[in-house]
Structure formats: C-alpha cells, structure tokens
XYZ file of C-alpha atoms in Angstrom:
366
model
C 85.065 -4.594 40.091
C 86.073 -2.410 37.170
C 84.139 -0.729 34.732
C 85.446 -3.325 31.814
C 84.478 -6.219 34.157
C 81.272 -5.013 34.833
C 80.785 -4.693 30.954
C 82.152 -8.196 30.222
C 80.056 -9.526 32.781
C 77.305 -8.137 31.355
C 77.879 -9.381 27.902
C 78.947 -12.843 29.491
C 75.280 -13.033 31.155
C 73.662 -11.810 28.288
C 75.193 -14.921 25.858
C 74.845 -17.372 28.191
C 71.036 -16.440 28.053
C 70.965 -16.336 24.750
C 72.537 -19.981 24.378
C 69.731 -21.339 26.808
C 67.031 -19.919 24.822
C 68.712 -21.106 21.623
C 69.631 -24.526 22.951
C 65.707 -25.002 24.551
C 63.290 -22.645 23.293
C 61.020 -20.854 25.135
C 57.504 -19.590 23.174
C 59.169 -16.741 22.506
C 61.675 -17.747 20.542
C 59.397 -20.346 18.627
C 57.324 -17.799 17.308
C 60.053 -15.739 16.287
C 60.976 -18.520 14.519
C 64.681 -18.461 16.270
C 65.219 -22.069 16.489
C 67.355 -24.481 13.963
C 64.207 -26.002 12.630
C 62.665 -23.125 11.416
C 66.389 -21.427 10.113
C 67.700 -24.610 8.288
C 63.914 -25.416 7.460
C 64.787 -25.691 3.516
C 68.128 -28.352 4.458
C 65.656 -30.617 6.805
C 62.938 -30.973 4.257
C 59.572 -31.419 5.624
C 58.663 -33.517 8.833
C 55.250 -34.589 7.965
C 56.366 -36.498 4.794
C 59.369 -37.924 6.331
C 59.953 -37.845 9.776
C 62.415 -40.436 10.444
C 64.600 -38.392 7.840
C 63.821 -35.142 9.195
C 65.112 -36.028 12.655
C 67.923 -37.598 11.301
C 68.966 -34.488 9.904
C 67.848 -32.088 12.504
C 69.961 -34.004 15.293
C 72.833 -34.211 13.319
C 72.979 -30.590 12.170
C 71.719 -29.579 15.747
C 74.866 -30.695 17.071
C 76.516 -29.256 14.466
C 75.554 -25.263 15.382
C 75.391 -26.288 19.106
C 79.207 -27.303 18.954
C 79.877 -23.441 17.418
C 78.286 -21.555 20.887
C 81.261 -22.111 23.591
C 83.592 -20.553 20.426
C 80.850 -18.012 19.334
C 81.430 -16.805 23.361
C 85.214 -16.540 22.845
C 85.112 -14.384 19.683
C 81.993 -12.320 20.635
C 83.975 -11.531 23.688
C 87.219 -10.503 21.648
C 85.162 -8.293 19.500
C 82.938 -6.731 22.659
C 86.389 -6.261 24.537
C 89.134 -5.686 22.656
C 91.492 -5.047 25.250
C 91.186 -8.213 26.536
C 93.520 -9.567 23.139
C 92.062 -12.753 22.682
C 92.732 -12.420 19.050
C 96.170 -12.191 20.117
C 96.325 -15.728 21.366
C 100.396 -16.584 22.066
C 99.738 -13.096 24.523
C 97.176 -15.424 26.629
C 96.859 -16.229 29.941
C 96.826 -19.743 30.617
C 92.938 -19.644 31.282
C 92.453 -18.229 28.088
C 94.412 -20.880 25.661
C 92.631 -23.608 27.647
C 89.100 -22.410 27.056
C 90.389 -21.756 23.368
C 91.590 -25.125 22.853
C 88.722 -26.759 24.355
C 86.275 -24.668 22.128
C 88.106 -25.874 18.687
C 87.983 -29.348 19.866
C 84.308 -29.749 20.355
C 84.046 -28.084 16.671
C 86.404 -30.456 15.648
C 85.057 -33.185 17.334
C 81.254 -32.736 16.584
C 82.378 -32.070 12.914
C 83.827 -35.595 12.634
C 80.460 -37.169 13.999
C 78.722 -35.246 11.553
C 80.425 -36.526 8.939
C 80.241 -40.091 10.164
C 76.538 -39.804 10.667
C 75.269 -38.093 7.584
C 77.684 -40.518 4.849
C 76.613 -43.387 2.941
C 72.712 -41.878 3.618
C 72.540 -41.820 7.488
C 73.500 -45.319 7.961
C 75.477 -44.912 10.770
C 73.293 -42.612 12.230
C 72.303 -43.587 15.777
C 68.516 -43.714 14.993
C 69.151 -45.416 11.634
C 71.133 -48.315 14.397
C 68.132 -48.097 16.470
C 65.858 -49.013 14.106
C 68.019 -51.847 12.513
C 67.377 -52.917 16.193
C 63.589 -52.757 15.738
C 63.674 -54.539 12.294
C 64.965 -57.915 14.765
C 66.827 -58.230 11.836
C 63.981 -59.185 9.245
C 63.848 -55.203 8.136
C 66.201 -52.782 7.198
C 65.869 -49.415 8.961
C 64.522 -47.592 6.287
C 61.856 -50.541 6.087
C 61.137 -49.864 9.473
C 61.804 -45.797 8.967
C 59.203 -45.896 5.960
C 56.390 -47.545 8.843
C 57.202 -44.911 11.116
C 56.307 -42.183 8.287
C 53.375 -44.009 6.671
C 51.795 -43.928 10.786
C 53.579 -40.324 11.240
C 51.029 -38.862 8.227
C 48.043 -40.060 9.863
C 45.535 -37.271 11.702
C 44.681 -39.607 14.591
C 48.099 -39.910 15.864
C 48.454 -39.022 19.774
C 51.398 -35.453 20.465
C 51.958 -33.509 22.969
C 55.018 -31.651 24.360
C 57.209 -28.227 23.280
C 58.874 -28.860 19.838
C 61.613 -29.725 21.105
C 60.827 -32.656 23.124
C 57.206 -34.016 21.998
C 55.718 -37.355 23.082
C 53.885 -38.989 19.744
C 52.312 -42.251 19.601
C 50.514 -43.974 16.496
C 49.280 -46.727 15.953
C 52.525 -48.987 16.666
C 54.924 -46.759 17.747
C 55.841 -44.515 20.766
C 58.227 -42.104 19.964
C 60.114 -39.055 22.005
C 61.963 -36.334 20.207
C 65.028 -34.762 22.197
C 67.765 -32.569 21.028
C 70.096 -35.064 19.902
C 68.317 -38.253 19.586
C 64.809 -39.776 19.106
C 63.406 -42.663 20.934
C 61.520 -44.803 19.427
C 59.920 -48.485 20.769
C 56.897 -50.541 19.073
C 53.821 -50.617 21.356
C 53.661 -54.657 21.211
C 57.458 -54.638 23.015
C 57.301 -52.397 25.325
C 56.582 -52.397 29.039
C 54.840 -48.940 30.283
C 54.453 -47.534 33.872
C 53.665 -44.985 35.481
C 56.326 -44.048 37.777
C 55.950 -40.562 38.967
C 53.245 -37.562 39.260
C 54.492 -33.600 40.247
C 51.269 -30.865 40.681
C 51.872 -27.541 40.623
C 49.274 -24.881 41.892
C 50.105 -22.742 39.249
C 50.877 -23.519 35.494
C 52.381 -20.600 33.306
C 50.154 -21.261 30.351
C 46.645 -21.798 31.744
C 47.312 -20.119 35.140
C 45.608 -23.067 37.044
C 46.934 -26.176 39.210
C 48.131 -28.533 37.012
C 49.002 -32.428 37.246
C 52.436 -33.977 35.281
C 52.676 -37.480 35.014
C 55.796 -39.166 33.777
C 55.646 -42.866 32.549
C 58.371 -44.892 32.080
C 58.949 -47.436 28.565
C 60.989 -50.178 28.174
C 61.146 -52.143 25.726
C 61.647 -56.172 25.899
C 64.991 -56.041 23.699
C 67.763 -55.173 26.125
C 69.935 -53.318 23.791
C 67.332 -50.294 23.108
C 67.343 -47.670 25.418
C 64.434 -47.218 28.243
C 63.271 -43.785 28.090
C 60.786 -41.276 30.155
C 57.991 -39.575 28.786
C 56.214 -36.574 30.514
C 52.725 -35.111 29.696
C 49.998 -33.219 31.697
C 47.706 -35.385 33.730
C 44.583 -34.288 31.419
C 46.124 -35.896 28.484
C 46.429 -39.399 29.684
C 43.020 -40.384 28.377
C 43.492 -39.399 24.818
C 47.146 -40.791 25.745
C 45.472 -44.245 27.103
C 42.973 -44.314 24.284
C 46.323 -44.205 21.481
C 47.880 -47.829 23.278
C 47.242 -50.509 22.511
C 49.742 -51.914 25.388
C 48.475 -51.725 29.450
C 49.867 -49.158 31.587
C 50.796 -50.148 34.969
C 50.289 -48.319 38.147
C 52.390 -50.255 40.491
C 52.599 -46.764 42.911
C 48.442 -46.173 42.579
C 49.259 -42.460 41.500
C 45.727 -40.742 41.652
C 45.095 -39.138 37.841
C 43.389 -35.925 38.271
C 40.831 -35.923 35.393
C 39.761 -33.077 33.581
C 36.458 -31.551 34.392
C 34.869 -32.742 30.792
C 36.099 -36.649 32.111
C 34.861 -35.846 35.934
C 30.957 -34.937 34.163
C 31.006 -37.885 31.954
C 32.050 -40.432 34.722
C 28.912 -38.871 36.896
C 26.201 -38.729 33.760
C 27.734 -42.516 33.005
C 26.960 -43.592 36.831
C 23.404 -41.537 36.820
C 22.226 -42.761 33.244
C 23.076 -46.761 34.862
C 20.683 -45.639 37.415
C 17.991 -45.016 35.275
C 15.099 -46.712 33.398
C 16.866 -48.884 30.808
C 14.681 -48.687 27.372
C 14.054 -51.906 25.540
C 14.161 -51.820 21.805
C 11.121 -53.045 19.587
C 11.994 -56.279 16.725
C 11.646 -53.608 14.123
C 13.944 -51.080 15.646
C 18.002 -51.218 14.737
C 20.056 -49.174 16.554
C 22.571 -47.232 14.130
C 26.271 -46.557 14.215
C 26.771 -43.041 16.451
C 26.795 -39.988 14.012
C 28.883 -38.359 17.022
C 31.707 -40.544 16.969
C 30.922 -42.412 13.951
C 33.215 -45.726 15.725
C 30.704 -46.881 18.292
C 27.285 -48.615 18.280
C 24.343 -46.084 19.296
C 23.692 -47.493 23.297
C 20.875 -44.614 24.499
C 17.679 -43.229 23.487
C 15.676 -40.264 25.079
C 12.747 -40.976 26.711
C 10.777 -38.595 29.203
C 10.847 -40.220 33.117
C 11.313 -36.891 34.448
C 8.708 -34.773 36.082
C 9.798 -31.328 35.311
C 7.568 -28.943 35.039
C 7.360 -25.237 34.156
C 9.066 -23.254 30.882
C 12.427 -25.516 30.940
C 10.249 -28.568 31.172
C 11.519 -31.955 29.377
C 9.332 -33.095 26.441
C 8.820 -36.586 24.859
C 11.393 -37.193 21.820
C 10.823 -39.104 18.889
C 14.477 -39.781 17.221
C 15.499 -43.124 16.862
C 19.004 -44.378 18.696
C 21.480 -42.369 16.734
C 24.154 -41.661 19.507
C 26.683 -43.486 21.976
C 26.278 -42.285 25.975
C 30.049 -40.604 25.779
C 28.989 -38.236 22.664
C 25.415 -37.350 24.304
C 27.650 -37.114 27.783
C 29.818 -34.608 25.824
C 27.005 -32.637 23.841
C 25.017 -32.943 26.797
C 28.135 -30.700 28.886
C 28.864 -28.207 25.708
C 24.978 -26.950 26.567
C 25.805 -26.114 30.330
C 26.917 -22.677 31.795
C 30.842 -23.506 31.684
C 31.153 -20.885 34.187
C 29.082 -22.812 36.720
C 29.587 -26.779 36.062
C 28.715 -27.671 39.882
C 24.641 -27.216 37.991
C 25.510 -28.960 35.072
C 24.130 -32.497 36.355
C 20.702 -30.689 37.250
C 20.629 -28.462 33.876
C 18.557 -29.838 30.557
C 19.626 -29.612 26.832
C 18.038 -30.071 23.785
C 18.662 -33.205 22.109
C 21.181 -32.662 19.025
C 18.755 -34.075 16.776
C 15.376 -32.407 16.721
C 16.075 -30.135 19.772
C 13.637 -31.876 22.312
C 14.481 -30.860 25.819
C 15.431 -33.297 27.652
C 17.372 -33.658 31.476
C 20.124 -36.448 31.899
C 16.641 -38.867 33.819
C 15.651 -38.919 30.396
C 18.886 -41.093 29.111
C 18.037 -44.244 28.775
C 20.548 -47.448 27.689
C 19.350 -49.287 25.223
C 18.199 -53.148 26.269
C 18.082 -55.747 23.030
C-alpha cells in the first residue's frame, strides 16, 4: 500500500468514526453538545413544553443532516486528496460515479420526505398518522399530541435511556424515542412482557455487574407497530410502579433487585414477624409524612433487649410513617460500605431521634 492510500485510509477511518458518534452519541459527544438536538436547539423549540412537536421536528430534520454524511465523505475526500479528481467527475472510474450518484439520491430523496412531512403542519408526518391511530378516530392527533404534552410536563413521569433512545412512561402513555421515529401506545391497549434479560459482569458507567431487561409492547390495534423497550434490571420497580397495565413473565426471568429493594423485602418479612401494636379508640393513624401517598401502618415500640451504649429506648411519636419509608430511612442510617450488618444495626427514629432496632417495628392492628 502506498503512501496516499495509507493517508486516505486514514481519513476514511477517521469519518466513518466520526459518523457513528454523530449518528449515536456517545457521553462524549453529548456533553460537547455535538449532537442535532443541541445544534438546531433554537429550530426544535423546547421538548418539555411540546414534545410531540419537538420529535416531530427532530426526526424529520435528523434525517435531513443524516442524508448529507455518505456525500460529506465524497467531498471531504476530494478536498483531503486531491489527486484522486473527484471534483473532476466525467474523469471517474466507474466506482466513483456510482458512489456519487447514490450519495445525491439519498439527498434528494430524504429532501422530498422532508418536505412531505413538515407541510400543511406535520400532518403527514408518521407520528402525526400514528396518533390519528390512537385517537380510534374520535381525536385528532394533535388532540391526542396535546395529552401526550399535558402528561410529558409532569415531574412524576417514569425515563430512562441515552437521549437518543429513552423509554418514558406517564400516566397513560408508554413512549420510546429512536432516531427517526417515536413509539408511542396508551397503557390501557397494550399488552407488556417481558421477553428477554442479558447481565454483564461489568457495566462501563458504574463498573459493577449489571442486569438489562427488555420488555416487549403491543398494542391491541393491529395497525400500530409493536416495539421493544430496554432498561437496567434496577429500574423495573420504579418502571412497575409507573403502569398501570400487568407485565407478564411468561419465561420466569429472575429480576435482580437492587440492594435498597433486597433490605426492604428482608425488614418487610422481619417487621411481619414481630409484635403487631394495637391502636387505642383515641389514636388515628396519619397520612405518612415520608411519602405523603400512603396511610401510616407502624409505630415504634421497644421489644428488644439491647443493652449497653447503642441500646434501644422507648419512643413516644404517634404513627406518622408507612413500613417502606421507615424501611428506607431505616437503610440511609447503616454503614453503606458494610450492608451484610445493616439488619442487626439500630437508627434513630426520624422523628424525635429515639433509638430504636428493626424488633422495635411494629404494624399497626385497628
């Protein structure tokens, strides 16, 4: 190999790994703010406000500056190696006017869907079709489009994923960004399974073993597209707790649970072991200042027989939390560094900072 071949094969390498980062993203790039979100950030207006919109716009322009890359090759190339002539092109080789031909007609072509999906407002914009789809023909899209944003806005909505391919649920919808498209199904149509589960010993980010579960949904109207969604195995409680629809687990895929869900499932089992405490006529038991959503369901009360400095002591506070939030504070007071103790350690409650060992927890009896 020449010296100019080495050279163009260095510059051909170098694009094509340029492309892939531009085309998916890597952390990098993100926070660089190198992708076509953050560039054309002023065109696609704001996300939060209006999603539907903004993904409308991002796909379509998306495939827009992805169609320019196999040409941006061809006259990078030209300019890197001029001796090659490709600005020259009735001198090319037959190669050559192929890959130059081929180059203008994806332009060409991705141009025209552009232009088909951005007039008359988006509306014949695949999602806008996909949502006249959802609307079962009592809504317009942008009926059902303005839902999706009003749920969009709200904090408690469920996301995960890398920008450019996040899972999002709210309270209706499930929803899957990709590069080109987004998928979108209501919760009360769907069917949802979990079909698959990888594990890797060694994640990039956290540098620990790490469990991916991938869940198939499809919805009960033929003519909208099943998709796949992927997440890490310690989401799929917060993930569970977001649906309102079952998830089925025809294979019996073990979920590996995180080590916060492993310590509440064991104080859960030990405080159903213990001395249940029953509540006197005049005492109510209050909504859970932890959580403020469920019923307080556990008072402290002093069964152990600990003894010495770190010894348990009788506390006076009405009911005023649920068994996951005192589960929860109960763990945030352990040695993180050792939680194979953490089931024989004390805390002090969050109230009025009585000590107190998880024998102490008592459910509440009416």
């Amino acid at each position: 190999m020449g010296n100019e071949d080495t050279l163009n094969a260095i510059f051909t390498i170098g694009y094509l790994f340029f492309v892939f980062c531009f085309v998916a993203p890597p952390t990098e790039f993100v926070s660089a703010g190198l992708t076509i979100q953050n560039v054309l950030s002023n065109y696609l207006g704001s996300e939060q406000l209006h999603f539907i919109e903004y993904h409308m716009k991002r796909t379509a322009v998306t495939l827009l500056v992805h169609s320019i890359l196999p040409l941006g090759y061809y006259v990078g190339l030209g300019l890197f190696s001029p001796q090659l002539g490709l600005f020259t092109p009735w001198n090319l080789g037959l190669f050559w006017k192929i890959y130059l031909t081929v180059s203008t007609l994806i332009i060409l072509t991705c141009s025209l869907l552009f232009f088909l999906w951005t007039r008359n407002k988006y509306n014949s914009h695949p999602i806008a079709k996909q949502l006249a789809l959802l609307g079962n023909g009592t809504s317009s899209w942008r009926a059902v489009a303005s839902s999706i944003n009003v749920e969009f806005r709200r904090v408690d909505k469920f996301t995960t994923g890398a920008p450019g391919r996040r899972v999002i649920v709210t309270d209706s919808w499930v929803i899957l960004t990709s590069t080109y498209y987004v998928y979108i199904a209501h919760q009360n149509d769907i069917h949802l399974a979990l079909s698959n589960s990888e594990e890797h010993d060694i994640h990039y980010e956290s540098m620990t073993s790490v469990q991916f579960l991938k869940f198939n949904v499809i919805s009960i109207n033929p003519a909208l597209k099943p998709f796949s969604i992927r997440l890490n195995a310690l989401e799929y409680k917060d993930l569970k707790d977001k649906l309102t629809t079952p998830i089925v687990n025809a294979r019996n895929i073990v979920i590996k649970q995180s080590l916060s869900d492993q310590f509440l499932d064991a104080f859960r089992h030990q405080v159903n072991l213990n001395q249940v405490f029953h509540m006197p006529d005049t005492m109510e038991a209050d909504t859970c200042i932890g959580c403020m959503q469920k019923e307080s369901d556990i008072k402290l009360v002093k069964l152990c027989d600990s003894t010495g400095v770190e010894q348990c002591v009788q506390c006076y506070c009405r009911p005023m939390w649920c068994l996951e939030c005192m589960g929860k504070w109960f763990a945030s007071r352990q040695d993180q560094q050792r939680p194979e103790v953490w089931m024989s350690g004390s805390s002090p409650c969050p109230t009025c900072r009585a000590k107190f060992c998880v024998l102490d927890v008592c459910k509440l009896v009416k």
